[in-house]
Amino acid sequence: MTVTGRELAVQGPDGHRWSLAGRVPAQPHAALLWLPALGVAAKHYLPFADALALEGVAVYVHEWRGHGTSDLRASRECDWGYREPLVLDLPASEAALAADLPGTMRVIGGHSLGGQLACCRMALAPGAAQRIWLVASGAPYWRAFPAPRRLLLPLAYRFLPWLAFRRGALPGRAIGFGGNEARSLIRDWARTGLAGRYAAAGLEADLEAALGRVSAPVDAVLLRDDWLAPASSLRFLLSKLEAPGDTLTTLGAQDLGVPADHFAWMRQPAAVAAALLGGESAGSTQAVATSSRSSAA
C-alpha cells in the first residue's frame, strides 16, 4: 500500500506554531489524531504511524507545546497547563486534519498522558472523534497503583510541582522524568495524581463531570510489564467514562518482540497497531463491560 508523508503547519489562536506529522494511505478508512506521552516529541511515533497507515489508517501525530516542532519552550517566562492543549492546540490540530482529509471517520488516541488528554478532549468536544484508542495509558491517581509503589507516589506528586515552580519549569531531562515541562502542566498532572479527579486551571468546564458523558467506544492496549500504567490505573481511567464497553488487549514481550514496558513498543509497534485494529493474534483480548469497571485497584 502506498503511504504518503505529510507535514502540516498549524497555528493555534494564541500564536503558538507547530507541525502536524502525517502518514496517509491512498484510501484511508479512518483518520487517527495521536497524542504523545509526556515529554515525547511527535517524530518518535512515526514508525507507529507507518504501521497503521499500511493497514489503511491515516495517522496525524500532534506535537505538545514545548517539544519537537513547537515554537515554545517551557521556562519561567513561558508557562501553560492542561487548558492550553485542550482548548487551543488540539482544536487547531483537529481542524488541520479535517482540512487535509475531510469526511473520514475520526479516531483520537494517545500514549500515557496523551491517552488521558485524548479522553479529556472528548469530554470537552464529544464530536471530535467517533472512537478512542489508548496505549500504555491510565490515570496517575496514587490509589490506583499496587503497593508498595502507591505509597511513594504522593511524595512525587508533591515534590515535582514544587521543583517545577522553584526552577520555573520542570527539568525533566535532568531528573529522568518527561521532558522540560511547564510548571502549570505538572501542577495539573499532580493534582490528578493526588485527588484522582481531572481538572485544568483556568478551564471553566467541569472536566470530571464531562468525562462521565464520554460515550465513544474505547480500544486499549495494556503492556504486561508497564509499572507506569498498570492495569489498575487503566481501569480507573476507564471507570470515569460512560463508554458502553471497552476492548482491552494485553501484550507481553513475546507478542511485541521487545520488553513489554512503557516505551519499548515504540521501536517495534506492529503488535500494538494490530491490537488496535482488532488483530486477534496479538496478545489476549477481552471485552470490558462498563459494569465491571467499578474499582480503582
PDB file of C-alpha atoms in Angstrom:
ATOM      1  CA  MET A   1       0.000   0.000   0.000  1.00  0.00           C
ATOM      2  CA  THR A   2       1.261   3.471  -0.883  1.00  0.00           C
ATOM      3  CA  VAL A   3       1.727   5.752   2.127  1.00  0.00           C
ATOM      4  CA  THR A   4       2.311   9.491   1.774  1.00  0.00           C
ATOM      5  CA  GLY A   5       4.149  11.547   4.371  1.00  0.00           C
ATOM      6  CA  ARG A   6       2.571  14.875   5.304  1.00  0.00           C
ATOM      7  CA  GLU A   7       3.866  17.817   7.343  1.00  0.00           C
ATOM      8  CA  LEU A   8       1.088  20.296   8.111  1.00  0.00           C
ATOM      9  CA  ALA A   9       1.915  23.719   9.541  1.00  0.00           C
ATOM     10  CA  VAL A  10      -0.513  24.539  12.373  1.00  0.00           C
ATOM     11  CA  GLN A  11      -1.047  27.697  14.384  1.00  0.00           C
ATOM     12  CA  GLY A  12      -3.191  27.999  17.491  1.00  0.00           C
ATOM     13  CA  PRO A  13      -5.362  31.018  18.352  1.00  0.00           C
ATOM     14  CA  ASP A  14      -2.686  32.352  20.727  1.00  0.00           C
ATOM     15  CA  GLY A  15       0.014  32.284  18.027  1.00  0.00           C
ATOM     16  CA  HIS A  16       1.667  29.008  19.047  1.00  0.00           C
ATOM     17  CA  ARG A  17       3.046  27.190  15.989  1.00  0.00           C
ATOM     18  CA  TRP A  18       3.934  23.549  15.391  1.00  0.00           C
ATOM     19  CA  SER A  19       3.895  20.885  12.673  1.00  0.00           C
ATOM     20  CA  LEU A  20       1.436  18.024  12.439  1.00  0.00           C
ATOM     21  CA  ALA A  21       3.237  14.945  11.104  1.00  0.00           C
ATOM     22  CA  GLY A  22       1.022  12.705   8.978  1.00  0.00           C
ATOM     23  CA  ARG A  23       1.202   9.297   7.356  1.00  0.00           C
ATOM     24  CA  VAL A  24      -1.659   8.844   4.903  1.00  0.00           C
ATOM     25  CA  PRO A  25      -2.512   5.733   2.828  1.00  0.00           C
ATOM     26  CA  ALA A  26      -4.041   6.064  -0.622  1.00  0.00           C
ATOM     27  CA  GLN A  27      -7.574   5.180   0.535  1.00  0.00           C
ATOM     28  CA  PRO A  28      -7.817   5.578   4.323  1.00  0.00           C
ATOM     29  CA  HIS A  29     -10.855   4.164   6.100  1.00  0.00           C
ATOM     30  CA  ALA A  30     -10.136   6.134   9.296  1.00  0.00           C
ATOM     31  CA  ALA A  31      -8.009   9.065  10.465  1.00  0.00           C
ATOM     32  CA  LEU A  32      -6.303   8.997  13.855  1.00  0.00           C
ATOM     33  CA  LEU A  33      -5.095  12.057  15.773  1.00  0.00           C
ATOM     34  CA  TRP A  34      -2.399  10.646  18.056  1.00  0.00           C
ATOM     35  CA  LEU A  35      -1.260  12.392  21.255  1.00  0.00           C
ATOM     36  CA  PRO A  36       2.250  11.641  22.590  1.00  0.00           C
ATOM     37  CA  ALA A  37       3.336  10.782  26.107  1.00  0.00           C
ATOM     38  CA  LEU A  38       4.671  13.456  28.424  1.00  0.00           C
ATOM     39  CA  GLY A  39       7.919  14.873  27.086  1.00  0.00           C
ATOM     40  CA  VAL A  40       7.990  12.777  23.884  1.00  0.00           C
ATOM     41  CA  ALA A  41       8.303  14.536  20.530  1.00  0.00           C
ATOM     42  CA  ALA A  42       5.924  13.571  17.713  1.00  0.00           C
ATOM     43  CA  LYS A  43       8.687  12.197  15.479  1.00  0.00           C
ATOM     44  CA  HIS A  44       9.176   9.200  17.775  1.00  0.00           C
ATOM     45  CA  TYR A  45       5.718   7.884  16.815  1.00  0.00           C
ATOM     46  CA  LEU A  46       6.310   7.822  13.069  1.00  0.00           C
ATOM     47  CA  PRO A  47       7.088   4.053  12.993  1.00  0.00           C
ATOM     48  CA  PHE A  48       3.740   3.506  14.747  1.00  0.00           C
ATOM     49  CA  ALA A  49       2.047   5.838  12.248  1.00  0.00           C
ATOM     50  CA  ASP A  50       3.620   3.898   9.353  1.00  0.00           C
ATOM     51  CA  ALA A  51       2.390   0.577  10.767  1.00  0.00           C
ATOM     52  CA  LEU A  52      -1.190   1.844  10.975  1.00  0.00           C
ATOM     53  CA  ALA A  53      -1.050   3.602   7.598  1.00  0.00           C
ATOM     54  CA  LEU A  54      -0.034   0.342   5.923  1.00  0.00           C
ATOM     55  CA  GLU A  55      -3.325  -1.070   7.244  1.00  0.00           C
ATOM     56  CA  GLY A  56      -5.402   1.800   5.885  1.00  0.00           C
ATOM     57  CA  VAL A  57      -5.494   4.214   8.845  1.00  0.00           C
ATOM     58  CA  ALA A  58      -4.235   7.741   8.276  1.00  0.00           C
ATOM     59  CA  VAL A  59      -2.287   8.960  11.320  1.00  0.00           C
ATOM     60  CA  TYR A  60      -1.523  12.547  12.293  1.00  0.00           C
ATOM     61  CA  VAL A  61       0.766  12.949  15.309  1.00  0.00           C
ATOM     62  CA  HIS A  62       0.140  16.017  17.443  1.00  0.00           C
ATOM     63  CA  GLU A  63       3.095  17.941  18.900  1.00  0.00           C
ATOM     64  CA  TRP A  64       2.861  19.057  22.519  1.00  0.00           C
ATOM     65  CA  ARG A  65       3.819  22.584  23.486  1.00  0.00           C
ATOM     66  CA  GLY A  66       7.464  22.792  24.383  1.00  0.00           C
ATOM     67  CA  HIS A  67       8.659  19.803  22.363  1.00  0.00           C
ATOM     68  CA  GLY A  68       9.808  18.923  18.859  1.00  0.00           C
ATOM     69  CA  THR A  69       8.483  21.321  16.243  1.00  0.00           C
ATOM     70  CA  SER A  70       6.655  23.522  18.774  1.00  0.00           C
ATOM     71  CA  ASP A  71       8.000  27.083  18.733  1.00  0.00           C
ATOM     72  CA  LEU A  72       7.590  27.362  22.516  1.00  0.00           C
ATOM     73  CA  ARG A  73       9.821  26.096  25.313  1.00  0.00           C
ATOM     74  CA  ALA A  74       8.801  25.920  28.958  1.00  0.00           C
ATOM     75  CA  SER A  75      10.518  28.476  31.171  1.00  0.00           C
ATOM     76  CA  ARG A  76       9.844  30.892  33.983  1.00  0.00           C
ATOM     77  CA  GLU A  77       8.507  33.309  31.363  1.00  0.00           C
ATOM     78  CA  CYS A  78       6.585  30.734  29.282  1.00  0.00           C
ATOM     79  CA  ASP A  79       4.067  28.568  31.121  1.00  0.00           C
ATOM     80  CA  TRP A  80       0.904  26.580  30.404  1.00  0.00           C
ATOM     81  CA  GLY A  81      -1.249  23.856  31.911  1.00  0.00           C
ATOM     82  CA  TYR A  82      -3.790  21.371  30.604  1.00  0.00           C
ATOM     83  CA  ARG A  83      -6.134  24.144  29.439  1.00  0.00           C
ATOM     84  CA  GLU A  84      -3.952  25.329  26.564  1.00  0.00           C
ATOM     85  CA  PRO A  85      -3.546  21.999  24.752  1.00  0.00           C
ATOM     86  CA  LEU A  86      -7.166  21.044  25.416  1.00  0.00           C
ATOM     87  CA  VAL A  87      -8.872  24.233  24.217  1.00  0.00           C
ATOM     88  CA  LEU A  88      -6.262  25.881  21.951  1.00  0.00           C
ATOM     89  CA  ASP A  89      -3.855  23.368  20.411  1.00  0.00           C
ATOM     90  CA  LEU A  90      -5.902  20.203  19.919  1.00  0.00           C
ATOM     91  CA  PRO A  91      -8.790  22.003  18.164  1.00  0.00           C
ATOM     92  CA  ALA A  92      -6.245  23.505  15.741  1.00  0.00           C
ATOM     93  CA  SER A  93      -4.711  20.081  15.003  1.00  0.00           C
ATOM     94  CA  GLU A  94      -8.204  18.634  14.555  1.00  0.00           C
ATOM     95  CA  ALA A  95      -9.051  21.391  12.077  1.00  0.00           C
ATOM     96  CA  ALA A  96      -5.830  20.798  10.120  1.00  0.00           C
ATOM     97  CA  LEU A  97      -6.546  17.057   9.971  1.00  0.00           C
ATOM     98  CA  ALA A  98     -10.115  17.667   8.813  1.00  0.00           C
ATOM     99  CA  ALA A  99      -8.971  20.057   6.090  1.00  0.00           C
ATOM    100  CA  ASP A 100      -6.314  17.630   4.860  1.00  0.00           C
ATOM    101  CA  LEU A 101      -8.574  14.575   4.930  1.00  0.00           C
ATOM    102  CA  PRO A 102     -12.249  15.578   5.043  1.00  0.00           C
ATOM    103  CA  GLY A 103     -15.097  13.141   5.513  1.00  0.00           C
ATOM    104  CA  THR A 104     -13.091  10.277   7.048  1.00  0.00           C
ATOM    105  CA  MET A 105     -14.116   8.521  10.250  1.00  0.00           C
ATOM    106  CA  ARG A 106     -12.160  10.079  13.106  1.00  0.00           C
ATOM    107  CA  VAL A 107     -10.305   8.433  15.981  1.00  0.00           C
ATOM    108  CA  ILE A 108      -8.432  10.188  18.793  1.00  0.00           C
ATOM    109  CA  GLY A 109      -5.931   8.425  20.975  1.00  0.00           C
ATOM    110  CA  GLY A 110      -2.681   8.592  22.789  1.00  0.00           C
ATOM    111  CA  HIS A 111       0.141   7.108  24.772  1.00  0.00           C
ATOM    112  CA  SER A 112       0.339   7.600  28.546  1.00  0.00           C
ATOM    113  CA  LEU A 113      -0.585  11.252  29.290  1.00  0.00           C
ATOM    114  CA  GLY A 114      -1.662  11.515  25.647  1.00  0.00           C
ATOM    115  CA  GLY A 115      -4.339   8.885  26.253  1.00  0.00           C
ATOM    116  CA  GLN A 116      -5.596  10.739  29.308  1.00  0.00           C
ATOM    117  CA  LEU A 117      -5.825  14.030  27.435  1.00  0.00           C
ATOM    118  CA  ALA A 118      -7.497  12.289  24.477  1.00  0.00           C
ATOM    119  CA  CYS A 119     -10.272  11.287  26.885  1.00  0.00           C
ATOM    120  CA  CYS A 120     -10.371  14.818  28.299  1.00  0.00           C
ATOM    121  CA  ARG A 121     -10.601  16.291  24.807  1.00  0.00           C
ATOM    122  CA  MET A 122     -13.557  14.013  24.033  1.00  0.00           C
ATOM    123  CA  ALA A 123     -15.137  15.201  27.278  1.00  0.00           C
ATOM    124  CA  LEU A 124     -14.940  18.811  26.090  1.00  0.00           C
ATOM    125  CA  ALA A 125     -15.744  18.107  22.417  1.00  0.00           C
ATOM    126  CA  PRO A 126     -17.770  14.890  22.007  1.00  0.00           C
ATOM    127  CA  GLY A 127     -17.868  15.321  18.226  1.00  0.00           C
ATOM    128  CA  ALA A 128     -14.076  15.381  17.892  1.00  0.00           C
ATOM    129  CA  ALA A 129     -13.928  11.642  17.127  1.00  0.00           C
ATOM    130  CA  GLN A 130     -16.035   8.507  16.963  1.00  0.00           C
ATOM    131  CA  ARG A 131     -13.590   6.238  18.799  1.00  0.00           C
ATOM    132  CA  ILE A 132     -10.766   6.412  21.384  1.00  0.00           C
ATOM    133  CA  TRP A 133      -7.515   4.427  21.225  1.00  0.00           C
ATOM    134  CA  LEU A 134      -5.273   4.120  24.295  1.00  0.00           C
ATOM    135  CA  VAL A 135      -1.801   2.593  24.579  1.00  0.00           C
ATOM    136  CA  ALA A 136       0.068   2.252  27.891  1.00  0.00           C
ATOM    137  CA  SER A 137      -2.250   4.785  29.461  1.00  0.00           C
ATOM    138  CA  GLY A 138      -4.051   5.181  32.753  1.00  0.00           C
ATOM    139  CA  ALA A 139      -4.881   7.753  35.389  1.00  0.00           C
ATOM    140  CA  PRO A 140      -1.973   8.692  37.693  1.00  0.00           C
ATOM    141  CA  TYR A 141      -4.130   8.535  40.862  1.00  0.00           C
ATOM    142  CA  TRP A 142      -1.920   7.075  43.566  1.00  0.00           C
ATOM    143  CA  ARG A 143      -4.612   4.791  44.969  1.00  0.00           C
ATOM    144  CA  ALA A 144      -4.992   3.185  41.513  1.00  0.00           C
ATOM    145  CA  PHE A 145      -1.495   1.685  41.737  1.00  0.00           C
ATOM    146  CA  PRO A 146      -0.477  -1.512  43.503  1.00  0.00           C
ATOM    147  CA  ALA A 147       1.577  -1.482  46.697  1.00  0.00           C
ATOM    148  CA  PRO A 148       4.292  -0.691  47.524  1.00  0.00           C
ATOM    149  CA  ARG A 149       4.711   1.882  44.728  1.00  0.00           C
ATOM    150  CA  ARG A 150       1.398   3.569  45.537  1.00  0.00           C
ATOM    151  CA  LEU A 151       2.838   4.660  48.894  1.00  0.00           C
ATOM    152  CA  LEU A 152       5.660   6.610  47.220  1.00  0.00           C
ATOM    153  CA  LEU A 153       3.589   8.384  44.578  1.00  0.00           C
ATOM    154  CA  PRO A 154       2.099  11.125  46.808  1.00  0.00           C
ATOM    155  CA  LEU A 155       5.652  12.228  47.600  1.00  0.00           C
ATOM    156  CA  ALA A 156       6.429  12.541  43.881  1.00  0.00           C
ATOM    157  CA  TYR A 157       3.177  14.409  43.232  1.00  0.00           C
ATOM    158  CA  ARG A 158       4.173  17.000  45.831  1.00  0.00           C
ATOM    159  CA  PHE A 159       7.873  17.216  45.041  1.00  0.00           C
ATOM    160  CA  LEU A 160       7.702  17.584  41.246  1.00  0.00           C
ATOM    161  CA  PRO A 161       5.352  20.631  41.206  1.00  0.00           C
ATOM    162  CA  TRP A 162       7.474  22.227  43.941  1.00  0.00           C
ATOM    163  CA  LEU A 163      10.616  21.673  41.874  1.00  0.00           C
ATOM    164  CA  ALA A 164       8.952  22.965  38.699  1.00  0.00           C
ATOM    165  CA  PHE A 165       7.758  26.179  40.374  1.00  0.00           C
ATOM    166  CA  ARG A 166      11.116  26.716  42.062  1.00  0.00           C
ATOM    167  CA  ARG A 167      13.005  26.286  38.770  1.00  0.00           C
ATOM    168  CA  GLY A 168      10.391  27.962  36.550  1.00  0.00           C
ATOM    169  CA  ALA A 169       9.851  24.677  34.648  1.00  0.00           C
ATOM    170  CA  LEU A 170      10.377  21.016  35.447  1.00  0.00           C
ATOM    171  CA  PRO A 171      13.931  19.960  34.420  1.00  0.00           C
ATOM    172  CA  GLY A 172      12.638  16.599  33.266  1.00  0.00           C
ATOM    173  CA  ARG A 173      15.627  15.709  31.110  1.00  0.00           C
ATOM    174  CA  ALA A 174      17.933  16.182  34.085  1.00  0.00           C
ATOM    175  CA  ILE A 175      15.883  14.123  36.539  1.00  0.00           C
ATOM    176  CA  GLY A 176      14.818  11.410  34.080  1.00  0.00           C
ATOM    177  CA  PHE A 177      11.085  12.077  34.048  1.00  0.00           C
ATOM    178  CA  GLY A 178       9.374  13.573  31.000  1.00  0.00           C
ATOM    179  CA  GLY A 179      10.992  16.459  29.205  1.00  0.00           C
ATOM    180  CA  ASN A 180      11.435  20.049  30.264  1.00  0.00           C
ATOM    181  CA  GLU A 181       7.820  20.640  31.244  1.00  0.00           C
ATOM    182  CA  ALA A 182       5.734  23.725  32.011  1.00  0.00           C
ATOM    183  CA  ARG A 183       5.189  24.142  35.748  1.00  0.00           C
ATOM    184  CA  SER A 184       1.400  24.566  35.485  1.00  0.00           C
ATOM    185  CA  LEU A 185       1.103  21.396  33.398  1.00  0.00           C
ATOM    186  CA  ILE A 186       2.964  19.473  36.107  1.00  0.00           C
ATOM    187  CA  ARG A 187       0.669  21.025  38.707  1.00  0.00           C
ATOM    188  CA  ASP A 188      -2.457  19.892  36.813  1.00  0.00           C
ATOM    189  CA  TRP A 189      -0.992  16.397  36.376  1.00  0.00           C
ATOM    190  CA  ALA A 190      -0.007  16.105  40.035  1.00  0.00           C
ATOM    191  CA  ARG A 191      -3.461  17.268  41.171  1.00  0.00           C
ATOM    192  CA  THR A 192      -4.998  14.290  39.377  1.00  0.00           C
ATOM    193  CA  GLY A 193      -2.359  12.046  40.882  1.00  0.00           C
ATOM    194  CA  LEU A 194      -3.259  13.132  44.405  1.00  0.00           C
ATOM    195  CA  ALA A 195      -7.027  13.585  44.165  1.00  0.00           C
ATOM    196  CA  GLY A 196      -7.968  11.205  41.347  1.00  0.00           C
ATOM    197  CA  ARG A 197     -10.000  13.905  39.581  1.00  0.00           C
ATOM    198  CA  TYR A 198      -9.261  15.671  36.296  1.00  0.00           C
ATOM    199  CA  ALA A 199      -9.224  19.460  36.295  1.00  0.00           C
ATOM    200  CA  ALA A 200      -7.370  22.213  34.448  1.00  0.00           C
ATOM    201  CA  ALA A 201      -6.533  25.572  35.965  1.00  0.00           C
ATOM    202  CA  GLY A 202      -8.422  28.313  34.117  1.00  0.00           C
ATOM    203  CA  LEU A 203     -10.874  25.911  32.476  1.00  0.00           C
ATOM    204  CA  GLU A 204     -14.491  26.807  33.208  1.00  0.00           C
ATOM    205  CA  ALA A 205     -15.906  23.391  32.317  1.00  0.00           C
ATOM    206  CA  ASP A 206     -16.145  20.673  34.960  1.00  0.00           C
ATOM    207  CA  LEU A 207     -13.777  18.223  33.319  1.00  0.00           C
ATOM    208  CA  GLU A 208     -14.506  15.369  35.695  1.00  0.00           C
ATOM    209  CA  ALA A 209     -18.268  15.608  35.127  1.00  0.00           C
ATOM    210  CA  ALA A 210     -17.752  15.887  31.365  1.00  0.00           C
ATOM    211  CA  LEU A 211     -15.688  12.686  31.328  1.00  0.00           C
ATOM    212  CA  GLY A 212     -18.723  10.871  32.697  1.00  0.00           C
ATOM    213  CA  ARG A 213     -20.588  11.736  29.499  1.00  0.00           C
ATOM    214  CA  VAL A 214     -17.970  10.348  27.083  1.00  0.00           C
ATOM    215  CA  SER A 215     -19.757   7.551  25.243  1.00  0.00           C
ATOM    216  CA  ALA A 216     -17.325   6.781  22.403  1.00  0.00           C
ATOM    217  CA  PRO A 217     -16.077   3.173  22.442  1.00  0.00           C
ATOM    218  CA  VAL A 218     -12.515   2.645  23.640  1.00  0.00           C
ATOM    219  CA  ASP A 219      -9.848   0.238  22.377  1.00  0.00           C
ATOM    220  CA  ALA A 220      -6.989  -0.021  24.875  1.00  0.00           C
ATOM    221  CA  VAL A 221      -3.637  -1.790  24.824  1.00  0.00           C
ATOM    222  CA  LEU A 222      -2.087  -2.736  28.161  1.00  0.00           C
ATOM    223  CA  LEU A 223       1.597  -3.683  28.332  1.00  0.00           C
ATOM    224  CA  ARG A 224       2.112  -6.508  30.795  1.00  0.00           C
ATOM    225  CA  ASP A 225       5.288  -5.183  32.484  1.00  0.00           C
ATOM    226  CA  ASP A 226       4.440  -1.477  32.421  1.00  0.00           C
ATOM    227  CA  TRP A 227       4.653  -0.180  36.003  1.00  0.00           C
ATOM    228  CA  LEU A 228       3.934   3.398  34.863  1.00  0.00           C
ATOM    229  CA  ALA A 229       0.468   2.406  33.551  1.00  0.00           C
ATOM    230  CA  PRO A 230      -0.607  -0.826  35.246  1.00  0.00           C
ATOM    231  CA  ALA A 231      -3.987  -2.452  34.673  1.00  0.00           C
ATOM    232  CA  SER A 232      -5.424  -0.857  37.818  1.00  0.00           C
ATOM    233  CA  SER A 233      -4.642   2.688  36.621  1.00  0.00           C
ATOM    234  CA  LEU A 234      -6.164   1.950  33.211  1.00  0.00           C
ATOM    235  CA  ARG A 235      -9.314   0.584  34.845  1.00  0.00           C
ATOM    236  CA  PHE A 236      -9.555   3.713  36.977  1.00  0.00           C
ATOM    237  CA  LEU A 237      -9.353   5.928  33.880  1.00  0.00           C
ATOM    238  CA  LEU A 238     -11.960   3.849  32.026  1.00  0.00           C
ATOM    239  CA  SER A 239     -14.281   3.913  35.036  1.00  0.00           C
ATOM    240  CA  LYS A 240     -14.686   7.660  34.530  1.00  0.00           C
ATOM    241  CA  LEU A 241     -16.222   7.223  31.056  1.00  0.00           C
ATOM    242  CA  GLU A 242     -19.749   6.340  30.019  1.00  0.00           C
ATOM    243  CA  ALA A 243     -18.485   4.187  27.139  1.00  0.00           C
ATOM    244  CA  PRO A 244     -20.805   1.192  26.603  1.00  0.00           C
ATOM    245  CA  GLY A 245     -17.912  -1.263  26.521  1.00  0.00           C
ATOM    246  CA  ASP A 246     -14.177  -1.234  26.014  1.00  0.00           C
ATOM    247  CA  THR A 247     -11.875  -3.673  24.243  1.00  0.00           C
ATOM    248  CA  LEU A 248      -8.681  -4.339  26.190  1.00  0.00           C
ATOM    249  CA  THR A 249      -5.700  -6.191  24.723  1.00  0.00           C
ATOM    250  CA  THR A 250      -2.798  -7.202  26.955  1.00  0.00           C
ATOM    251  CA  LEU A 251       0.564  -7.635  25.238  1.00  0.00           C
ATOM    252  CA  GLY A 252       3.661  -9.289  26.643  1.00  0.00           C
ATOM    253  CA  ALA A 253       7.268  -9.300  25.498  1.00  0.00           C
ATOM    254  CA  GLN A 254       6.664 -12.387  23.356  1.00  0.00           C
ATOM    255  CA  ASP A 255       3.888 -10.586  21.467  1.00  0.00           C
ATOM    256  CA  LEU A 256       5.881  -7.392  20.984  1.00  0.00           C
ATOM    257  CA  GLY A 257       9.381  -8.699  20.299  1.00  0.00           C
ATOM    258  CA  VAL A 258      10.679  -6.098  22.788  1.00  0.00           C
ATOM    259  CA  PRO A 259      10.169  -5.615  26.548  1.00  0.00           C
ATOM    260  CA  ALA A 260       6.522  -5.027  27.455  1.00  0.00           C
ATOM    261  CA  ASP A 261       7.250  -1.752  29.228  1.00  0.00           C
ATOM    262  CA  HIS A 262       6.075   1.827  28.804  1.00  0.00           C
ATOM    263  CA  PHE A 263       8.260   2.835  25.850  1.00  0.00           C
ATOM    264  CA  ALA A 264       9.933  -0.126  24.125  1.00  0.00           C
ATOM    265  CA  TRP A 265       6.864  -0.862  21.957  1.00  0.00           C
ATOM    266  CA  MET A 266       7.539   2.368  20.046  1.00  0.00           C
ATOM    267  CA  ARG A 267      10.582   0.695  18.426  1.00  0.00           C
ATOM    268  CA  GLN A 268       8.524  -2.258  17.180  1.00  0.00           C
ATOM    269  CA  PRO A 269       4.904  -1.079  17.053  1.00  0.00           C
ATOM    270  CA  ALA A 270       3.412  -3.722  14.730  1.00  0.00           C
ATOM    271  CA  ALA A 271       1.754  -5.747  17.514  1.00  0.00           C
ATOM    272  CA  VAL A 272       0.270  -2.650  19.127  1.00  0.00           C
ATOM    273  CA  ALA A 273      -1.078  -1.455  15.775  1.00  0.00           C
ATOM    274  CA  ALA A 274      -2.593  -4.898  15.126  1.00  0.00           C
ATOM    275  CA  ALA A 275      -4.224  -4.925  18.552  1.00  0.00           C
ATOM    276  CA  LEU A 276      -5.846  -1.541  17.994  1.00  0.00           C
ATOM    277  CA  LEU A 277      -7.091  -2.699  14.605  1.00  0.00           C
ATOM    278  CA  GLY A 278      -8.591  -5.829  16.159  1.00  0.00           C
ATOM    279  CA  GLY A 279      -5.796  -8.272  15.395  1.00  0.00           C
ATOM    280  CA  GLU A 280      -6.831 -11.318  17.422  1.00  0.00           C
ATOM    281  CA  SER A 281      -3.393 -12.884  17.165  1.00  0.00           C
ATOM    282  CA  ALA A 282      -1.818 -10.076  19.198  1.00  0.00           C
ATOM    283  CA  GLY A 283      -1.896 -10.994  22.891  1.00  0.00           C
ATOM    284  CA  SER A 284      -5.020 -11.738  24.894  1.00  0.00           C
ATOM    285  CA  THR A 285      -8.104  -9.672  24.150  1.00  0.00           C
ATOM    286  CA  GLN A 286     -11.156  -9.201  26.296  1.00  0.00           C
ATOM    287  CA  ALA A 287     -14.223  -7.023  26.257  1.00  0.00           C
ATOM    288  CA  VAL A 288     -14.523  -4.915  29.391  1.00  0.00           C
ATOM    289  CA  ALA A 289     -18.120  -4.025  30.167  1.00  0.00           C
ATOM    290  CA  THR A 290     -18.965  -0.741  31.857  1.00  0.00           C
ATOM    291  CA  SER A 291     -20.490  -2.533  34.818  1.00  0.00           C
ATOM    292  CA  SER A 292     -17.207  -4.303  35.579  1.00  0.00           C
ATOM    293  CA  ARG A 293     -15.208  -1.080  35.912  1.00  0.00           C
ATOM    294  CA  SER A 294     -16.097  -0.188  39.460  1.00  0.00           C
ATOM    295  CA  SER A 295     -12.869  -0.203  41.482  1.00  0.00           C
ATOM    296  CA  ALA A 296      -9.561   1.603  41.248  1.00  0.00           C
ATOM    297  CA  ALA A 297      -7.273  -1.231  42.161  1.00  0.00           C
TER     298      ALA A 297
END
